[in-house]
PDB file of C-alpha atoms and ligand atoms in Angstrom:
ATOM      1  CA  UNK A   1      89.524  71.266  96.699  1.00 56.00           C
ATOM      2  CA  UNK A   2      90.518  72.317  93.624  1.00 55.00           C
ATOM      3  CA  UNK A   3      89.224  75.465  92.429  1.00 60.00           C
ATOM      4  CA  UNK A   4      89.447  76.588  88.729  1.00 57.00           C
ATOM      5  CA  UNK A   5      87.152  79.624  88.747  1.00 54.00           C
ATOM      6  CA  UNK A   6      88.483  83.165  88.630  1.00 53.00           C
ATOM      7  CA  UNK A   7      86.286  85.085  87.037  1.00 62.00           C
ATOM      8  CA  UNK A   8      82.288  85.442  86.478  1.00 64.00           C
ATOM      9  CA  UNK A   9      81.926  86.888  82.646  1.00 61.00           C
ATOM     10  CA  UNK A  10      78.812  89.000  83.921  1.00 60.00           C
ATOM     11  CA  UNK A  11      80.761  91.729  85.252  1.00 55.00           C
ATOM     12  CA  UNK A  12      78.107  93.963  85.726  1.00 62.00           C
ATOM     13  CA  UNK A  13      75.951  91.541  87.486  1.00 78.00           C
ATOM     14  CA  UNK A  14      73.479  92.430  90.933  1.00 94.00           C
ATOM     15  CA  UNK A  15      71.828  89.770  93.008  1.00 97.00           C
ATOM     16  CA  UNK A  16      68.811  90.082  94.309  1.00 97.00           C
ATOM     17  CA  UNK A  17      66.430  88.661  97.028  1.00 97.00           C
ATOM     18  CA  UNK A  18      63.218  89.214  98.327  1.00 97.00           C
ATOM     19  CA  UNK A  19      64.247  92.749 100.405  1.00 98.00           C
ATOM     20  CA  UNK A  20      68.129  92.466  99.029  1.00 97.00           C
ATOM     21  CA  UNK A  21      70.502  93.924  96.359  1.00 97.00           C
ATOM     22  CA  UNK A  22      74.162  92.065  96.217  1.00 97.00           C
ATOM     23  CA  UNK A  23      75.864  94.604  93.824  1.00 96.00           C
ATOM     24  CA  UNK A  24      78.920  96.609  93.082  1.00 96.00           C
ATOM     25  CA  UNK A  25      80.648  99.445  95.692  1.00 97.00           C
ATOM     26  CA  UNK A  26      79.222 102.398  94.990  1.00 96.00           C
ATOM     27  CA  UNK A  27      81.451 105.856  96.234  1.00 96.00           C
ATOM     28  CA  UNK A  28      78.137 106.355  98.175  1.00 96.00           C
ATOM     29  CA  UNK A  29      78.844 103.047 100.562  1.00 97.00           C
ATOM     30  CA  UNK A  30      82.315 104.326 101.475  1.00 98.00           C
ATOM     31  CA  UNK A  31      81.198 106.188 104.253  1.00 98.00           C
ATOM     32  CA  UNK A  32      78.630 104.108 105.821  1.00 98.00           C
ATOM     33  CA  UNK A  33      80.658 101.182 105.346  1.00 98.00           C
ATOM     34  CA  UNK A  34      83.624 103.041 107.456  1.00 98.00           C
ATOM     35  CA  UNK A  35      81.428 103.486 110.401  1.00 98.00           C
ATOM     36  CA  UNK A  36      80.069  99.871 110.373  1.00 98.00           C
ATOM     37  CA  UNK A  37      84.242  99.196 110.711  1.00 98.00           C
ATOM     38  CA  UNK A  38      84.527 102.080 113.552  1.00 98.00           C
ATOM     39  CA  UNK A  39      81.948 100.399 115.295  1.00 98.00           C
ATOM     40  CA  UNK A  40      83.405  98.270 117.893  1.00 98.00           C
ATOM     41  CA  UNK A  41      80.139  96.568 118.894  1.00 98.00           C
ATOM     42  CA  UNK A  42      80.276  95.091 115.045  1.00 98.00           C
ATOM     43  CA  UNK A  43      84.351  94.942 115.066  1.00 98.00           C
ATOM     44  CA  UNK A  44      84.236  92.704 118.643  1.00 98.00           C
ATOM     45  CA  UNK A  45      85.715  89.658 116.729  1.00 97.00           C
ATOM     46  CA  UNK A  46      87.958  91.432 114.677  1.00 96.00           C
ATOM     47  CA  UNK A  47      91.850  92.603 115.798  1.00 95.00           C
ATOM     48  CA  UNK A  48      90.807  96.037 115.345  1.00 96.00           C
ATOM     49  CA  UNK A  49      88.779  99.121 114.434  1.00 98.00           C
ATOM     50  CA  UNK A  50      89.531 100.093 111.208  1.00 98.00           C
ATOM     51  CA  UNK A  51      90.296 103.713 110.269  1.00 98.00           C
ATOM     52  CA  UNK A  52      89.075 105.367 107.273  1.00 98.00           C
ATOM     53  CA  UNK A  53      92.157 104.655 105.202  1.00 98.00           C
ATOM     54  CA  UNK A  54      92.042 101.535 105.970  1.00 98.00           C
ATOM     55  CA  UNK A  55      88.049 100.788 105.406  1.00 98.00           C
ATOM     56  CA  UNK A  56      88.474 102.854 101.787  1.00 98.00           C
ATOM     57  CA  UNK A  57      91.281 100.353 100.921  1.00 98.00           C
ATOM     58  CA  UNK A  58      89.330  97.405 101.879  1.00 98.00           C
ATOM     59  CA  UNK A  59      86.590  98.825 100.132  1.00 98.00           C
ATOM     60  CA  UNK A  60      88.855  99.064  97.317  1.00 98.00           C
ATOM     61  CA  UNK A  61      89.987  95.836  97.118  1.00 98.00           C
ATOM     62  CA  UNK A  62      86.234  94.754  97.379  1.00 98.00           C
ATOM     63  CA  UNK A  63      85.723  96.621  94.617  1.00 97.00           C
ATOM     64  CA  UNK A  64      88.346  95.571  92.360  1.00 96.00           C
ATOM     65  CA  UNK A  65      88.252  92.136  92.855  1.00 95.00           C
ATOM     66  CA  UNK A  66      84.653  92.493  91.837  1.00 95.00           C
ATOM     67  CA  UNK A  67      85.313  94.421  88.602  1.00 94.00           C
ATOM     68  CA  UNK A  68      87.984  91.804  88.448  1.00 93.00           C
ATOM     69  CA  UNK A  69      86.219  88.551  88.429  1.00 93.00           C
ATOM     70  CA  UNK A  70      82.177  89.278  88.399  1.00 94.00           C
ATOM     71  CA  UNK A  71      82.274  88.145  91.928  1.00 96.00           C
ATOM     72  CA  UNK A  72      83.144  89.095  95.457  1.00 97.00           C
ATOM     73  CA  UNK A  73      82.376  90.685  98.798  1.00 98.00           C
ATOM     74  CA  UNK A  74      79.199  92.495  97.475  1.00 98.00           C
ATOM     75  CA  UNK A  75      77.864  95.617  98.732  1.00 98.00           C
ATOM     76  CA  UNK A  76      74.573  94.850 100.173  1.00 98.00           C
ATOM     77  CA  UNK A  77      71.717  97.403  99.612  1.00 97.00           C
ATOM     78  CA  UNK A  78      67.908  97.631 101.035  1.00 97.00           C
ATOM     79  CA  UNK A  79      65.574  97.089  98.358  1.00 95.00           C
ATOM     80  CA  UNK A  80      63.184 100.073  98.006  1.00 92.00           C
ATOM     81  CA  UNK A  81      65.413 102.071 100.511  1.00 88.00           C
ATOM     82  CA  UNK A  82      68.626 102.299  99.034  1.00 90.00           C
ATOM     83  CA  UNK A  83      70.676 102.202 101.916  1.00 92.00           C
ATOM     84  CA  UNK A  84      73.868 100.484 102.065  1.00 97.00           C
ATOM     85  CA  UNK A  85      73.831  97.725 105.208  1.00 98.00           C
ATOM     86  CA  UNK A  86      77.102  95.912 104.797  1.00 98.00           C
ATOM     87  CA  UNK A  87      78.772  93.433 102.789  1.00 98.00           C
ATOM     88  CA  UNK A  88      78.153  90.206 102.372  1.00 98.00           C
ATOM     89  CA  UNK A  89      79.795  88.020  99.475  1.00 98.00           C
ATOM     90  CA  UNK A  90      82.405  85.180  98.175  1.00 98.00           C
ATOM     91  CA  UNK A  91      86.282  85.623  98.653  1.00 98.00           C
ATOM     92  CA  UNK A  92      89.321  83.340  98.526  1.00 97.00           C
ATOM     93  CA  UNK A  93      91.137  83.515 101.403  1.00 96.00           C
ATOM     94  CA  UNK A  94      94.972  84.737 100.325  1.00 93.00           C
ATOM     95  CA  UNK A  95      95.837  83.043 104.114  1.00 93.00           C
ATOM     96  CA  UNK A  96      97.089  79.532 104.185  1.00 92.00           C
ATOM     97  CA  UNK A  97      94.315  77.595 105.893  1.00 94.00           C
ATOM     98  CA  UNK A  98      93.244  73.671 106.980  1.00 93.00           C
ATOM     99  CA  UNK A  99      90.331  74.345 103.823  1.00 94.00           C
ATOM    100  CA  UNK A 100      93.046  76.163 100.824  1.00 95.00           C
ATOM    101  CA  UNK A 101      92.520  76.475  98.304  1.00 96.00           C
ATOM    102  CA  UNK A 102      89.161  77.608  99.383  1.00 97.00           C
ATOM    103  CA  UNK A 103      86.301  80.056  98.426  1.00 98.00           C
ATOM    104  CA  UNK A 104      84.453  81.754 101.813  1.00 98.00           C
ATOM    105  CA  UNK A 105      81.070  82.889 102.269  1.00 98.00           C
ATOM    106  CA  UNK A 106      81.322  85.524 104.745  1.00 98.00           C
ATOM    107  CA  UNK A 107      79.336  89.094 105.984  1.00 98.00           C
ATOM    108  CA  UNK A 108      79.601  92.096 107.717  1.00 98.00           C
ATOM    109  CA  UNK A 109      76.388  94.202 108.804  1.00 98.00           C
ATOM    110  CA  UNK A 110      75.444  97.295 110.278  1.00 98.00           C
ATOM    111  CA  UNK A 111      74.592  97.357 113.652  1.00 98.00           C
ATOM    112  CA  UNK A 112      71.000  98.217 113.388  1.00 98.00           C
ATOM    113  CA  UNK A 113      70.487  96.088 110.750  1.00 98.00           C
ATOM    114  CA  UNK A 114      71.249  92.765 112.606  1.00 98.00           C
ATOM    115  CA  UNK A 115      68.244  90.513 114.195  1.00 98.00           C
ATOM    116  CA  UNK A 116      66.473  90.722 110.770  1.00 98.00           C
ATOM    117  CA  UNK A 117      67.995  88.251 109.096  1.00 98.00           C
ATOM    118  CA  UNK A 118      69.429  90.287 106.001  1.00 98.00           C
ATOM    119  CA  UNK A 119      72.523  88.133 106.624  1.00 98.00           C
ATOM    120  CA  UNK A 120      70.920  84.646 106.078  1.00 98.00           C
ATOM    121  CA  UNK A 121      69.253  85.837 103.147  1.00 98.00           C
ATOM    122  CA  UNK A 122      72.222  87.126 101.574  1.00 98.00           C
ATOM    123  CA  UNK A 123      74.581  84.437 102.177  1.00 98.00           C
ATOM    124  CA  UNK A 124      71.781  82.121 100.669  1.00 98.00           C
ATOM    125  CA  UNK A 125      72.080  84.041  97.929  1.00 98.00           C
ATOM    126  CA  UNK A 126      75.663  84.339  97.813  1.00 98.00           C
ATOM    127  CA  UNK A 127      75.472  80.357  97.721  1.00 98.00           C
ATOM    128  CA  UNK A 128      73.628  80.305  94.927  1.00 97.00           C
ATOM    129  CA  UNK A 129      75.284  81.771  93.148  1.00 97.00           C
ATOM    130  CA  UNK A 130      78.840  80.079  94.259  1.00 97.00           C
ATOM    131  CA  UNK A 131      77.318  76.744  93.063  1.00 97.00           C
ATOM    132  CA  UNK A 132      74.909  77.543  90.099  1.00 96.00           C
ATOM    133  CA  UNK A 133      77.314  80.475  88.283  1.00 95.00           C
ATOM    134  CA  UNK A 134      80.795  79.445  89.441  1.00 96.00           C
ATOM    135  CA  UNK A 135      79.915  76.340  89.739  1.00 96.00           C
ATOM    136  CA  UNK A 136      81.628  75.290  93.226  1.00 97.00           C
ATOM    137  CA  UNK A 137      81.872  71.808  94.887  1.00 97.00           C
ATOM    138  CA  UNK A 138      82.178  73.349  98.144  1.00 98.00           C
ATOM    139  CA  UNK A 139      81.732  76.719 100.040  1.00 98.00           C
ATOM    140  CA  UNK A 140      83.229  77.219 103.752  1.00 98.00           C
ATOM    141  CA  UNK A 141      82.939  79.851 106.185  1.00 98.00           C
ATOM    142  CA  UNK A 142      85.370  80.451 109.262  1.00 98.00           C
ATOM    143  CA  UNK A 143      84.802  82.852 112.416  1.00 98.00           C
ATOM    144  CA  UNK A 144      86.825  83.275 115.337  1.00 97.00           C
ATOM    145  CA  UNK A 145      85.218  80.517 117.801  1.00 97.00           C
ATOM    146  CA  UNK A 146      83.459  82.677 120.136  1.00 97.00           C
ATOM    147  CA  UNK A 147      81.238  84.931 117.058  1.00 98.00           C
ATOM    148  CA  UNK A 148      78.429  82.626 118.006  1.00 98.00           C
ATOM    149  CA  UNK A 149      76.235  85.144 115.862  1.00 98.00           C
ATOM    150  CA  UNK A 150      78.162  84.671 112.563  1.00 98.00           C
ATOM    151  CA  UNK A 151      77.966  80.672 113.589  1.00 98.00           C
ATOM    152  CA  UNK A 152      74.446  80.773 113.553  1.00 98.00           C
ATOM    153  CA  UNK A 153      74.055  82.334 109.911  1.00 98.00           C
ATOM    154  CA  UNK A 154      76.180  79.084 109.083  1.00 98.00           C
ATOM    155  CA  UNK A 155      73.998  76.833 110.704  1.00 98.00           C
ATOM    156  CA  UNK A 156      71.123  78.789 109.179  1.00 98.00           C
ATOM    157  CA  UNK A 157      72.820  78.175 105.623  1.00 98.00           C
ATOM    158  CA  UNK A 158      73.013  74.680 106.484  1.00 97.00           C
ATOM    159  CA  UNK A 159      77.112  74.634 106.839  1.00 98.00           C
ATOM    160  CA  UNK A 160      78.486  72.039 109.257  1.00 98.00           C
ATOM    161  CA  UNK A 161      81.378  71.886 111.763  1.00 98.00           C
ATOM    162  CA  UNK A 162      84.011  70.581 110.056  1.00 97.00           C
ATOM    163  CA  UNK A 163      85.754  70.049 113.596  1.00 97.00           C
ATOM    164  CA  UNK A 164      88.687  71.309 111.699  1.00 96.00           C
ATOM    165  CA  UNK A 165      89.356  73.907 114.732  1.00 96.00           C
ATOM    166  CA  UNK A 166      92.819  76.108 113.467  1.00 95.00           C
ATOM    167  CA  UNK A 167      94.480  79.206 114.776  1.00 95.00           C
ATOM    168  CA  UNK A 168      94.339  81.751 112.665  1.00 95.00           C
ATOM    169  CA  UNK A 169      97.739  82.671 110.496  1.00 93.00           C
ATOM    170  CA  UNK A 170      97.509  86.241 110.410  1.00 92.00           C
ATOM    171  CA  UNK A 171      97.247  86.364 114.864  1.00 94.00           C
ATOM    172  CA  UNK A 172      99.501  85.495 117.356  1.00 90.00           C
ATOM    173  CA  UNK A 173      98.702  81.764 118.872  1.00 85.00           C
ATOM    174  CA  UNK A 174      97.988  83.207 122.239  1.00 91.00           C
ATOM    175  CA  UNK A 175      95.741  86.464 121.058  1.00 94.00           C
ATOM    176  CA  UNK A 176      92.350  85.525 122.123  1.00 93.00           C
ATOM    177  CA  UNK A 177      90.560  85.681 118.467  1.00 95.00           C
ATOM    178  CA  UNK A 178      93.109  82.868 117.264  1.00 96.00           C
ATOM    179  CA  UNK A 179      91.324  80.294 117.727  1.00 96.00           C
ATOM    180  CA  UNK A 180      88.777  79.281 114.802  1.00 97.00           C
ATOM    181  CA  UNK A 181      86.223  77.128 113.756  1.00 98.00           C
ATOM    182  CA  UNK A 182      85.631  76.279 109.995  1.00 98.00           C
ATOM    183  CA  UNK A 183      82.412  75.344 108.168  1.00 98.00           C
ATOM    184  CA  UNK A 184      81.270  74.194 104.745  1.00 98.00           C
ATOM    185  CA  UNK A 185      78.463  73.076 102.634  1.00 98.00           C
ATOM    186  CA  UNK A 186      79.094  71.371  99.705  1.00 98.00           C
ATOM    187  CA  UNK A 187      77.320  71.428  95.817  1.00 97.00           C
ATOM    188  CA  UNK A 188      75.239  68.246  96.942  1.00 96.00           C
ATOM    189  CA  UNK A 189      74.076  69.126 100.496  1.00 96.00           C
ATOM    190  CA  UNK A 190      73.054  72.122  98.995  1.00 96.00           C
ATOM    191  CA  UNK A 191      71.112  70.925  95.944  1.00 94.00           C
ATOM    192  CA  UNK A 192      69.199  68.852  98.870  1.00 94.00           C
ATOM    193  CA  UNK A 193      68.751  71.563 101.020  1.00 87.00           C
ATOM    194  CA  UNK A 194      67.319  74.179  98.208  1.00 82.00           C
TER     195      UNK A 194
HETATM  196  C1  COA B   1      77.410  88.039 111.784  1.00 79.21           C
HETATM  197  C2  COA B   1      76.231  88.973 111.530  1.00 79.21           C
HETATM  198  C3  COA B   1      76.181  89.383 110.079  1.00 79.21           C
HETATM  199  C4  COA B   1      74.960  88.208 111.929  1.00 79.21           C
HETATM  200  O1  COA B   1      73.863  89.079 111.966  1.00 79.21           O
HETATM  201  P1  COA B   1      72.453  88.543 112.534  1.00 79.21           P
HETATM  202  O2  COA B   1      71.531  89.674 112.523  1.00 79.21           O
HETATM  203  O3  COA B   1      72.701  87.806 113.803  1.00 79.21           O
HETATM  204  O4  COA B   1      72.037  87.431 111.475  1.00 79.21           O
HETATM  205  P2  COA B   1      70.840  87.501 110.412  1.00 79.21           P
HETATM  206  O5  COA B   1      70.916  88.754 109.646  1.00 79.21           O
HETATM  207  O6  COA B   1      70.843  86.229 109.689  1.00 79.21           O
HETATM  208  O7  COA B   1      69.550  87.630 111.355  1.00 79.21           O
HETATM  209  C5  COA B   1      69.131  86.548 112.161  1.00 79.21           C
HETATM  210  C6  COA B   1      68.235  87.063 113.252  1.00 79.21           C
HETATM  211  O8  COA B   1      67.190  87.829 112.684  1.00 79.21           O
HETATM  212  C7  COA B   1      65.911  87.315 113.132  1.00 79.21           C
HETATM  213  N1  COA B   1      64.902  87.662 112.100  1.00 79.21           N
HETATM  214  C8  COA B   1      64.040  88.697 112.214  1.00 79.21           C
HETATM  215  N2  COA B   1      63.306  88.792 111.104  1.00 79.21           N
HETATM  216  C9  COA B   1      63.694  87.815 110.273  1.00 79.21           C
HETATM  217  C10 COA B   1      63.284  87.418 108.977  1.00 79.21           C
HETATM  218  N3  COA B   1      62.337  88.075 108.298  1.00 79.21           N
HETATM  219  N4  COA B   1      63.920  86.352 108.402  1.00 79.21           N
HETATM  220  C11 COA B   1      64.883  85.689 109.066  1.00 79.21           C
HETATM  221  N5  COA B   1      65.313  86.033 110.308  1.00 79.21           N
HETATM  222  C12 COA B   1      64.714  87.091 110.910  1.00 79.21           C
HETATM  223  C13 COA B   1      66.194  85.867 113.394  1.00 79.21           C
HETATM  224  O9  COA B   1      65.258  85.299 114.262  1.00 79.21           O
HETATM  225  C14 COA B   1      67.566  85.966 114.051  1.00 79.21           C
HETATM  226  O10 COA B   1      67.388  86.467 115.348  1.00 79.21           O
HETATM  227  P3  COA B   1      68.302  86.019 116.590  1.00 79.21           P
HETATM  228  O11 COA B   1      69.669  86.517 116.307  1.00 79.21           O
HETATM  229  O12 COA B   1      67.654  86.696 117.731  1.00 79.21           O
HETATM  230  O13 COA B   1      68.259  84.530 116.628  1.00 79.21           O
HETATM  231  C15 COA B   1      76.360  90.242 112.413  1.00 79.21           C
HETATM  232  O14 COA B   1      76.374  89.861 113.761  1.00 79.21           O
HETATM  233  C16 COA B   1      77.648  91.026 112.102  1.00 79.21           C
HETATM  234  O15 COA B   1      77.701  91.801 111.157  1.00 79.21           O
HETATM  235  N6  COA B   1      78.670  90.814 112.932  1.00 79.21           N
HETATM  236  C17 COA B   1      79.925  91.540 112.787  1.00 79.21           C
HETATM  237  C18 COA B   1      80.753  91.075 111.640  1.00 79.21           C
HETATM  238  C19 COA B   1      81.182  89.635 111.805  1.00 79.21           C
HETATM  239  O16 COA B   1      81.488  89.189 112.911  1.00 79.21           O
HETATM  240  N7  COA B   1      81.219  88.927 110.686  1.00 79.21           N
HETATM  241  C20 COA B   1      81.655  87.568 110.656  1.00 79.21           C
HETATM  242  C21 COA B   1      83.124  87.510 110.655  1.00 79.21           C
HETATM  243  S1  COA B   1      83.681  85.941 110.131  1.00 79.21           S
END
């Protein structure tokens, strides 16, 4: 896929849904977002906890990229409520993968806030705007093969298996979160599906 996009001029921009804000890091989120990534029942697919260092730099990078570009892993606020839940947002994966060049739709949500289905309604969003602003032919999303929840939100978005199984670059063949599964959705499927 080739991918010509790097940058959103609206640099300011905040997406909304019905009970959802997609915006820009706040300091505010820094410290709810490091317990979400101290939180092993929400870290279970992931290598490891992350310690506040390294949840401020990711936060960073979130951050920047989005000042950056207009676009990114969004901080994802309750409307009316103003609490920060997670992220949810667009990235390109810097990894070398069966799908790059690539742009992901991914997410990452509080415990308490899962089984409501603030993740679905995000990444919808998040899709949107992938192929109305940037303009995308395709979107993909990848999880280590056993995150059956984080499948389901693809299935929800209407992604499909692209039975392009891979192990992931940044693990060890044998670690047991090597082994993923990639999705997509492309422009057209999703002009049918919305
Ligand atoms: C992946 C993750 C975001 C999914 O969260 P989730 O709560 O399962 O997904 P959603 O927010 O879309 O919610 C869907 C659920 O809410 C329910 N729901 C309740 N009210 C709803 C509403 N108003 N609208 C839609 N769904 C609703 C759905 O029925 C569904 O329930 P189910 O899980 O019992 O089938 C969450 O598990 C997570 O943060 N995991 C850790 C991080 C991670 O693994 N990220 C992916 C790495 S690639």
């Amino acid at each position: 896929m080739n991918i010509t996009i790097t940058r959103y001029p609206e640099k300011r921009l905040a997406l909304e849904t019905d009970r959802l804000i997609l915006r820009q890091w706040l300091d505010e989120d820094y410290a709810p977002f490091a317990r979400i990534n101290d939180d092993p029942r929400v870290m279970e697919f992931f290598p490891q906890l992350l310690s506040r260092d390294e949840s401020d730099e990711l936060a960073n990078r979130c951050r920047e990229l989005i000042t950056e570009r207009g676009w990114g892993f969004w901080a994802v606020e309750l409307k009316g409520y103003g609490d920060f839940i997670g992220i949810v947002g667009l990235n390109a994966p810097q990894d070398r993968l069966p799908c790059s060049p690539c742009i992901e739709v991914g997410w990452r949500l509080a415990y308490r806030h899962w089984g409501k289905g603030y993740a679905t309604e995000a990444g919808s969003r998040a899709l949107r705007f992938a192929f109305e602003a940037l303009m995308l032919n395709e979107v993909v999303a990848f999880t280590t093969s056993t995150n059956q929840r984080s499948r389901e939100v693809m299935e929800r978005l209407g992604m499909v298996n692209k039975n392009q199984d891979f192990d992931h670059p940044a693990l060890v063949p044998d670690h047991p979160l090597s082994k993923h599964v990639l999705y997509a959705i492309s422009r057209k499927v999703w002009k049918e599906k919305y």
